[in-house]
mmCIF file of C-alpha atoms in Angstrom:
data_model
loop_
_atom_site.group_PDB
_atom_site.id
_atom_site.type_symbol
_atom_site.label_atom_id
_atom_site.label_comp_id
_atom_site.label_asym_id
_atom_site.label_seq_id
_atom_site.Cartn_x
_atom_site.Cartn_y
_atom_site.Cartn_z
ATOM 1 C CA UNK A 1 -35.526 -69.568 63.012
ATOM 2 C CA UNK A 2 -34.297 -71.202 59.660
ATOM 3 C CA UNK A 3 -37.903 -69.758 58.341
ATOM 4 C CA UNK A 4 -37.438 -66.166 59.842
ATOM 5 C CA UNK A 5 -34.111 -66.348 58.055
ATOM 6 C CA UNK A 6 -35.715 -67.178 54.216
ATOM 7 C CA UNK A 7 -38.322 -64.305 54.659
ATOM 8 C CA UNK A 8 -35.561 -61.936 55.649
ATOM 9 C CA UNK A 9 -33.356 -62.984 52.352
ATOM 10 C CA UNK A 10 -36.678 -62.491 50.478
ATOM 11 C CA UNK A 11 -36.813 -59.258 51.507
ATOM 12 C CA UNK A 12 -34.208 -57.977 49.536
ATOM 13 C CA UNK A 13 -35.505 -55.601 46.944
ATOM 14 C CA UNK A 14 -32.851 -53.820 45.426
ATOM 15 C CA UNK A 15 -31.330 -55.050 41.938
ATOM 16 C CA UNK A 16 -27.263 -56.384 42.443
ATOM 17 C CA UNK A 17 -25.801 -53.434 40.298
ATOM 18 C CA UNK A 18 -22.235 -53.482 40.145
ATOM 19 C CA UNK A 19 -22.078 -50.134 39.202
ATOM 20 C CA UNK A 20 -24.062 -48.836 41.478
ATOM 21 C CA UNK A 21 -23.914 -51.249 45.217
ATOM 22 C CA UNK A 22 -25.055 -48.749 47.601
ATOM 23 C CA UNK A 23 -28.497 -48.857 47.885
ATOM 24 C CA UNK A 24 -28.359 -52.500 48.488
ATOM 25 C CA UNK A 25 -25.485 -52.675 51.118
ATOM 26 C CA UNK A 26 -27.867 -49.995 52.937
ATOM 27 C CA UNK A 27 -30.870 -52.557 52.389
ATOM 28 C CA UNK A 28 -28.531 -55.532 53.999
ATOM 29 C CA UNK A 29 -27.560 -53.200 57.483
ATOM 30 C CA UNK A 30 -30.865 -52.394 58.005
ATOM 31 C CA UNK A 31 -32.167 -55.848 57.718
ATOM 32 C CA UNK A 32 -29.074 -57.459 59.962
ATOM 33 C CA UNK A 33 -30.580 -54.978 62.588
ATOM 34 C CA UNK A 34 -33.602 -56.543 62.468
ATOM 35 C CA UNK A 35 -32.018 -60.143 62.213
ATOM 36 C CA UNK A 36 -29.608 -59.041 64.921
ATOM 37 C CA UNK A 37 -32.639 -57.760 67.257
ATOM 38 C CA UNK A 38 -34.266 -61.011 66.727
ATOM 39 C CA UNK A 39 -31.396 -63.169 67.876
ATOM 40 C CA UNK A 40 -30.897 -61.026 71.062
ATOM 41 C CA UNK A 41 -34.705 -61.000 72.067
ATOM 42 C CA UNK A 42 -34.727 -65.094 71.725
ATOM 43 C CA UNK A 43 -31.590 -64.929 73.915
ATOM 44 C CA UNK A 44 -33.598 -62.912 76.197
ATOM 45 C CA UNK A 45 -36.846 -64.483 76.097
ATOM 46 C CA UNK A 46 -34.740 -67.948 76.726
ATOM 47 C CA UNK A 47 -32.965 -66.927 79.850
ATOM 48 C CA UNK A 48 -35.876 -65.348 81.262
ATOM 49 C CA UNK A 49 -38.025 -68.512 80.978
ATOM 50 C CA UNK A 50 -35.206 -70.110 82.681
ATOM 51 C CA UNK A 51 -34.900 -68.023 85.484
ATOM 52 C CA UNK A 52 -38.123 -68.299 85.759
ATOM 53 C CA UNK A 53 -38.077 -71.935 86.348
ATOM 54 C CA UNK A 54 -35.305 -71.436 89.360
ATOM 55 C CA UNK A 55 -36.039 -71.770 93.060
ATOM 56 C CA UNK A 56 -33.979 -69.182 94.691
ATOM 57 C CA UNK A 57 -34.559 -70.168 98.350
ATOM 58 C CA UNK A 58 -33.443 -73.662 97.299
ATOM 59 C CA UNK A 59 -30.710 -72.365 95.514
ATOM 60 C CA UNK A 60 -29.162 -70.226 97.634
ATOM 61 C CA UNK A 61 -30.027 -72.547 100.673
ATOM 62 C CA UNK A 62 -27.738 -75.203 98.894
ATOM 63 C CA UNK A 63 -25.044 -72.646 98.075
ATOM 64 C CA UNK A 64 -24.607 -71.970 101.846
ATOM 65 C CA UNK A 65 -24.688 -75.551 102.697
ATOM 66 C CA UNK A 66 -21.929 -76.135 99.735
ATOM 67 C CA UNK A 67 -19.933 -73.309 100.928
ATOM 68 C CA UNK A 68 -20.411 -74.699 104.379
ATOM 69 C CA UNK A 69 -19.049 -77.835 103.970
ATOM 70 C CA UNK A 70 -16.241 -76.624 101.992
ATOM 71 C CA UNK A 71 -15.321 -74.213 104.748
ATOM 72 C CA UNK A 72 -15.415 -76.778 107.680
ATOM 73 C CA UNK A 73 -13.545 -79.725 105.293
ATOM 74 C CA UNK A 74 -10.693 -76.927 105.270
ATOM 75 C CA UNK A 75 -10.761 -76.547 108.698
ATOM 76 C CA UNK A 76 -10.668 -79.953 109.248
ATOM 77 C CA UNK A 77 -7.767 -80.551 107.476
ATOM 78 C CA UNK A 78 -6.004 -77.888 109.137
ATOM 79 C CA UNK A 79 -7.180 -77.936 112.850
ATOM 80 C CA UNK A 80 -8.708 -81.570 113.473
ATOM 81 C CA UNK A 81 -4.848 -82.911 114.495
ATOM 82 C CA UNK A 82 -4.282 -80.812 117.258
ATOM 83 C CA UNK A 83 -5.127 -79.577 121.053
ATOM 84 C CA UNK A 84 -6.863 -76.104 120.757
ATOM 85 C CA UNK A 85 -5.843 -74.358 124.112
ATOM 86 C CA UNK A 86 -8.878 -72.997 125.981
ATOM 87 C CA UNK A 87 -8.962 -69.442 127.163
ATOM 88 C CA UNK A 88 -10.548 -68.632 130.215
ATOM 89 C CA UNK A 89 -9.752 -65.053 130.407
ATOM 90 C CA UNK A 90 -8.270 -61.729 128.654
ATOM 91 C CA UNK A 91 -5.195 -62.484 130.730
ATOM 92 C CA UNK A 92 -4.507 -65.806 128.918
ATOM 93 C CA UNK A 93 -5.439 -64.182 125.767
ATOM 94 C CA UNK A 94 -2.243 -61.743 125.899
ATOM 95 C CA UNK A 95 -0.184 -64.643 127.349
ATOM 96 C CA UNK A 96 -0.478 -67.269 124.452
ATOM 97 C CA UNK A 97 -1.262 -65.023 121.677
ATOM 98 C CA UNK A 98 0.824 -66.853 119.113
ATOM 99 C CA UNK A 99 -1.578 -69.995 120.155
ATOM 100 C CA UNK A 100 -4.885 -68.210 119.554
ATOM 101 C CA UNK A 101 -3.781 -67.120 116.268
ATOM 102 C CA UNK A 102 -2.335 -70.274 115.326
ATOM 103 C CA UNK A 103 -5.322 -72.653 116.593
ATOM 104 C CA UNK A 104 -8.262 -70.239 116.197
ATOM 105 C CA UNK A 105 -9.367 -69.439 112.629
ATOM 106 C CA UNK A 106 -11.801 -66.935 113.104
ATOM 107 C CA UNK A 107 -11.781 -64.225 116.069
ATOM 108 C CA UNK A 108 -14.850 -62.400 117.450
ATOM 109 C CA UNK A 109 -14.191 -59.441 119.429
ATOM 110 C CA UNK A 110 -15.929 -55.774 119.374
ATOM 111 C CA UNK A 111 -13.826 -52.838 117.597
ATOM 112 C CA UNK A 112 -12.509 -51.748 120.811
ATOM 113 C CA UNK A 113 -11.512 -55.000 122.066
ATOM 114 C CA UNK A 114 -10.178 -55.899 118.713
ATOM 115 C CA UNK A 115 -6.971 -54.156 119.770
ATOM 116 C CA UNK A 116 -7.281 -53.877 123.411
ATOM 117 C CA UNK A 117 -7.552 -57.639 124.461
ATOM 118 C CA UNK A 118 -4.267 -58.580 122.234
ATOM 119 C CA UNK A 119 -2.272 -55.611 121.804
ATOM 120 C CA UNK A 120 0.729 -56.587 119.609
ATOM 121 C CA UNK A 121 -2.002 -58.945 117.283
ATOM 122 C CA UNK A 122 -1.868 -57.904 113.644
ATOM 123 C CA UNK A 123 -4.490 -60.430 111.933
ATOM 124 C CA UNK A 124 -5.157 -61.126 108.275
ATOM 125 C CA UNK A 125 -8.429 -59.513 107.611
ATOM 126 C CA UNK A 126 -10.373 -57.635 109.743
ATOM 127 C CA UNK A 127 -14.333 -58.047 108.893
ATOM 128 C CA UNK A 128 -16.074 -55.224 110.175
ATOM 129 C CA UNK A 129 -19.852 -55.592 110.101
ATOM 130 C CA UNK A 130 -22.500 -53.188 110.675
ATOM 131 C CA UNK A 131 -19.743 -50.312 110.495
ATOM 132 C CA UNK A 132 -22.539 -47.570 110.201
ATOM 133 C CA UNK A 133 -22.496 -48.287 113.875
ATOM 134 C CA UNK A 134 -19.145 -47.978 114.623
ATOM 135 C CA UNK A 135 -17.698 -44.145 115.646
ATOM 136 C CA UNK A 136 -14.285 -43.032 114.127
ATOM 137 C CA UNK A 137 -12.392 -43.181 117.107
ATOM 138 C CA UNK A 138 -13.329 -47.171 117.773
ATOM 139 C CA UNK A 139 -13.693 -48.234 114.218
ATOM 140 C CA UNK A 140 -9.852 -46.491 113.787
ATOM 141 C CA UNK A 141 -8.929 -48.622 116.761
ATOM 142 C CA UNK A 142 -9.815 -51.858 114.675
ATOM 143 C CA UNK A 143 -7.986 -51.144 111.588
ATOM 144 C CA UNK A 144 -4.790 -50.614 113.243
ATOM 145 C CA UNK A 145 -4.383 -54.741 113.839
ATOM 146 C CA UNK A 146 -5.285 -55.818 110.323
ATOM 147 C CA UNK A 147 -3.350 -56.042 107.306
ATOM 148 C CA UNK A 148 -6.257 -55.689 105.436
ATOM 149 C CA UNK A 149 -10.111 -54.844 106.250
ATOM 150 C CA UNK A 150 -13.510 -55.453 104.499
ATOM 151 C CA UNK A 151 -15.699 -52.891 106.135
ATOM 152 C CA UNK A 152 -19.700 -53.432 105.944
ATOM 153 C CA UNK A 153 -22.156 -51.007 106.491
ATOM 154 C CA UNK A 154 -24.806 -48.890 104.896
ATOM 155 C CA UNK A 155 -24.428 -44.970 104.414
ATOM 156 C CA UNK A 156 -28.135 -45.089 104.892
ATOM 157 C CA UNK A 157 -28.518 -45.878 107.852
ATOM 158 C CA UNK A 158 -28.663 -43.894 111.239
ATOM 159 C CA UNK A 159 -24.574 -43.208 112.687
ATOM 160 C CA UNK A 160 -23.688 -44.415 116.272
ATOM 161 C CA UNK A 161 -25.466 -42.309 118.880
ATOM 162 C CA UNK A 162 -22.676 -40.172 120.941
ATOM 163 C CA UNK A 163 -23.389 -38.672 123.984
ATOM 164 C CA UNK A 164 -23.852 -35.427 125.206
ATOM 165 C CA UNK A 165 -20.740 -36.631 127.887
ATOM 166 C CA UNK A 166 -18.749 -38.285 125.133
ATOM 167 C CA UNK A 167 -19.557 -34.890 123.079
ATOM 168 C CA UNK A 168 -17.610 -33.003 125.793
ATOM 169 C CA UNK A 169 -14.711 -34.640 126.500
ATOM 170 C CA UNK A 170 -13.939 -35.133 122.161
ATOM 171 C CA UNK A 171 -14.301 -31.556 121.615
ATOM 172 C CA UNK A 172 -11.838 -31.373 124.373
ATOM 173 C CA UNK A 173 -9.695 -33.392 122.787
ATOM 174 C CA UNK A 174 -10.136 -32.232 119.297
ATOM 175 C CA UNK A 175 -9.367 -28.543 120.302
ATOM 176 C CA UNK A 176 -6.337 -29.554 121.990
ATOM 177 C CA UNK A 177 -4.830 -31.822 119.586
ATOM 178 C CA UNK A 178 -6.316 -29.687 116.922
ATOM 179 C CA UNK A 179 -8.198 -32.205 114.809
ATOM 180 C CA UNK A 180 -9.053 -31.328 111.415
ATOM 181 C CA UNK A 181 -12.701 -30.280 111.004
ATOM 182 C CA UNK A 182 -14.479 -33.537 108.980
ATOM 183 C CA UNK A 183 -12.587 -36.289 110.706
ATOM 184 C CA UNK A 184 -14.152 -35.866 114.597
ATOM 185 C CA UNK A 185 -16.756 -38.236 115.259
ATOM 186 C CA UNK A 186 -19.010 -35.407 116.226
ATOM 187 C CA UNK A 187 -19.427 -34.682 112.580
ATOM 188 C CA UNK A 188 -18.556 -37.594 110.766
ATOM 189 C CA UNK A 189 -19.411 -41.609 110.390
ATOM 190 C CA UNK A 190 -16.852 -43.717 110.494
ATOM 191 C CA UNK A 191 -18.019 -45.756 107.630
ATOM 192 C CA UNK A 192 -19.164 -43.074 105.352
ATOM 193 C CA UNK A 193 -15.565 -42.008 105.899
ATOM 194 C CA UNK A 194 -13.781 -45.582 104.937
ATOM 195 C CA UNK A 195 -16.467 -45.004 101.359
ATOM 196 C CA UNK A 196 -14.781 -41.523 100.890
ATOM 197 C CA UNK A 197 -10.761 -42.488 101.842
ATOM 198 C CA UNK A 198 -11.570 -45.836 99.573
ATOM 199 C CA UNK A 199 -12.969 -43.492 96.432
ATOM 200 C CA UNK A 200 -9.858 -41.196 96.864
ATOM 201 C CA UNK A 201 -6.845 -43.929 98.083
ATOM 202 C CA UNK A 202 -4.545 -45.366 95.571
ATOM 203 C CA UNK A 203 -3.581 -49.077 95.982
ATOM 204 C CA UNK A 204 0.391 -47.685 95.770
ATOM 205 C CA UNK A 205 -0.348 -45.916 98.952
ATOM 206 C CA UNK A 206 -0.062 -49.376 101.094
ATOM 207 C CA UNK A 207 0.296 -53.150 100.832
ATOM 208 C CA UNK A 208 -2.597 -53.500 102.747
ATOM 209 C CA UNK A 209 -6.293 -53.814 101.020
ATOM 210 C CA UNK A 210 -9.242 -52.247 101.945
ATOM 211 C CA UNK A 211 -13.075 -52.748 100.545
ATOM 212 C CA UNK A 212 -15.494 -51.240 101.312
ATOM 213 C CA UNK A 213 -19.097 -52.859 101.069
ATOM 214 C CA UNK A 214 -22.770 -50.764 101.091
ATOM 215 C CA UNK A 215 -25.091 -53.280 102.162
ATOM 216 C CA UNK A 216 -27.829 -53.715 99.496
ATOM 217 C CA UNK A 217 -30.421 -56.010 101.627
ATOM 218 C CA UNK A 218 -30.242 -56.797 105.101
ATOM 219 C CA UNK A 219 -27.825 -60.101 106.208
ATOM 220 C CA UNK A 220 -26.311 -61.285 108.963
ATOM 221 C CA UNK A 221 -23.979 -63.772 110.073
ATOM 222 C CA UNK A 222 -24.622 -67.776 109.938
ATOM 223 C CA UNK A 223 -25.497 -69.030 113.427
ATOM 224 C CA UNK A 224 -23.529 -72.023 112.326
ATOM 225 C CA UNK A 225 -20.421 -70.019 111.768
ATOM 226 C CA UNK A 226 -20.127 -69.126 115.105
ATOM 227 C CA UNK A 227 -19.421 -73.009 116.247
ATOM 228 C CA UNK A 228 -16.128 -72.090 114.258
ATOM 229 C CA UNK A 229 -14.873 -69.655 115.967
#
């Protein structure tokens, strides 16, 4: 580098006039430019070869495992003192809700039973995954028990298949509450409606959060996570 640098000074041609420093100050910006260009394609070239040397299976195999052990150290400290009641039914669900919340971290349930099975529960977060699936009136359903949502899904991908009988009895419904054309989930996804409310919301709105997430590759959940639940 300390070479590149001399043969760059060196090729300065124009005479230091004081009376006259303009055609050497446009001499110097072109060749910082070039220095400049230089210093970025080393940076460049550097990280590349670096990357290059990375094993990103093993890498991101030990981030989850990190992550992992984080998660289940906090859980430990939180949960590994007491009794976790066991439920045995929906019944006993409803009856010690205040215990499931307090002794069970992580909930799975569908959207439907989400608010169904516990229907005074307002969680944390609500993680909705694979929302492309998920129709408006279900999806709605969920969100109504959170204080804030991260909603997953793909605008790509093929909408929940409805019916010919559901068709019937929403159109029913739509005509007689007189749902606004755009919101029915005969003509809309209930994700790529949660991308369009999220573009237009403003955080004032609410206290509660909302993001959205387009899936980029194709995940899906840790089989090891669900021993957590």
């Amino acid at each position: 580098m300390d070479e590149f640098y001399q043969e760059i000074s060196s090729c300065v041609k124009s005479p230091l006039d004081r009376n006259n420093i303009q055609p050497i100050i446009l001499e110097l910006q072109a060749l910082y430019y070039i220095v400049r260009i230089k210093e970025l394609t080393d940076f460049i070239d550097d990280h590349v070869s670096q990357l290059a040397s990375y094993d990103s299976k093993t890498l991101s195999s030990a981030l989850t495992d990190h992550s992992m052990a984080v998660l289940k150290n906090a859980l430990n400290g939180r949960y590994c003192k007491e009794q976790r009641r066991m439920f045995n039914d929906v019944k006993e669900l409803r009856l010690y809700a205040e215990e499931l919340v307090n002794q069970y971290p992580v909930v799975l349930s569908t959207t439907f039973s989400a608010r169904t099975a516990v229907p005074d529960m307002v969680y944390d977060y609500l993680i909705m995954d694979e929302a492309s699936q998920v129709s408006i009136e279900t999806g709605a359903l969920a969100l109504t028990c959170a204080k804030n949502a991260v909603i997953v899904g793909d605008t790509l991908q093929l909408p929940n298949v409805v019916t010919d009988e559901v068709k019937l009895k929403m159109d029913s419904i739509f005509k007689e509450y007189k749902v606004m054309e755009g919101t029915t989930v005969l003509s809309t996804a209930f994700f790529s409606l949660s991308v369009q409310l999220c573009q237009t919301s403003s955080k004032s709105c609410s206290e509660s959060t909302t993001a959205v997430i387009q899936k980029s590759s194709t995940f899906a959940i840790s089989a090891s996570m669900v021993g957590i639940c």
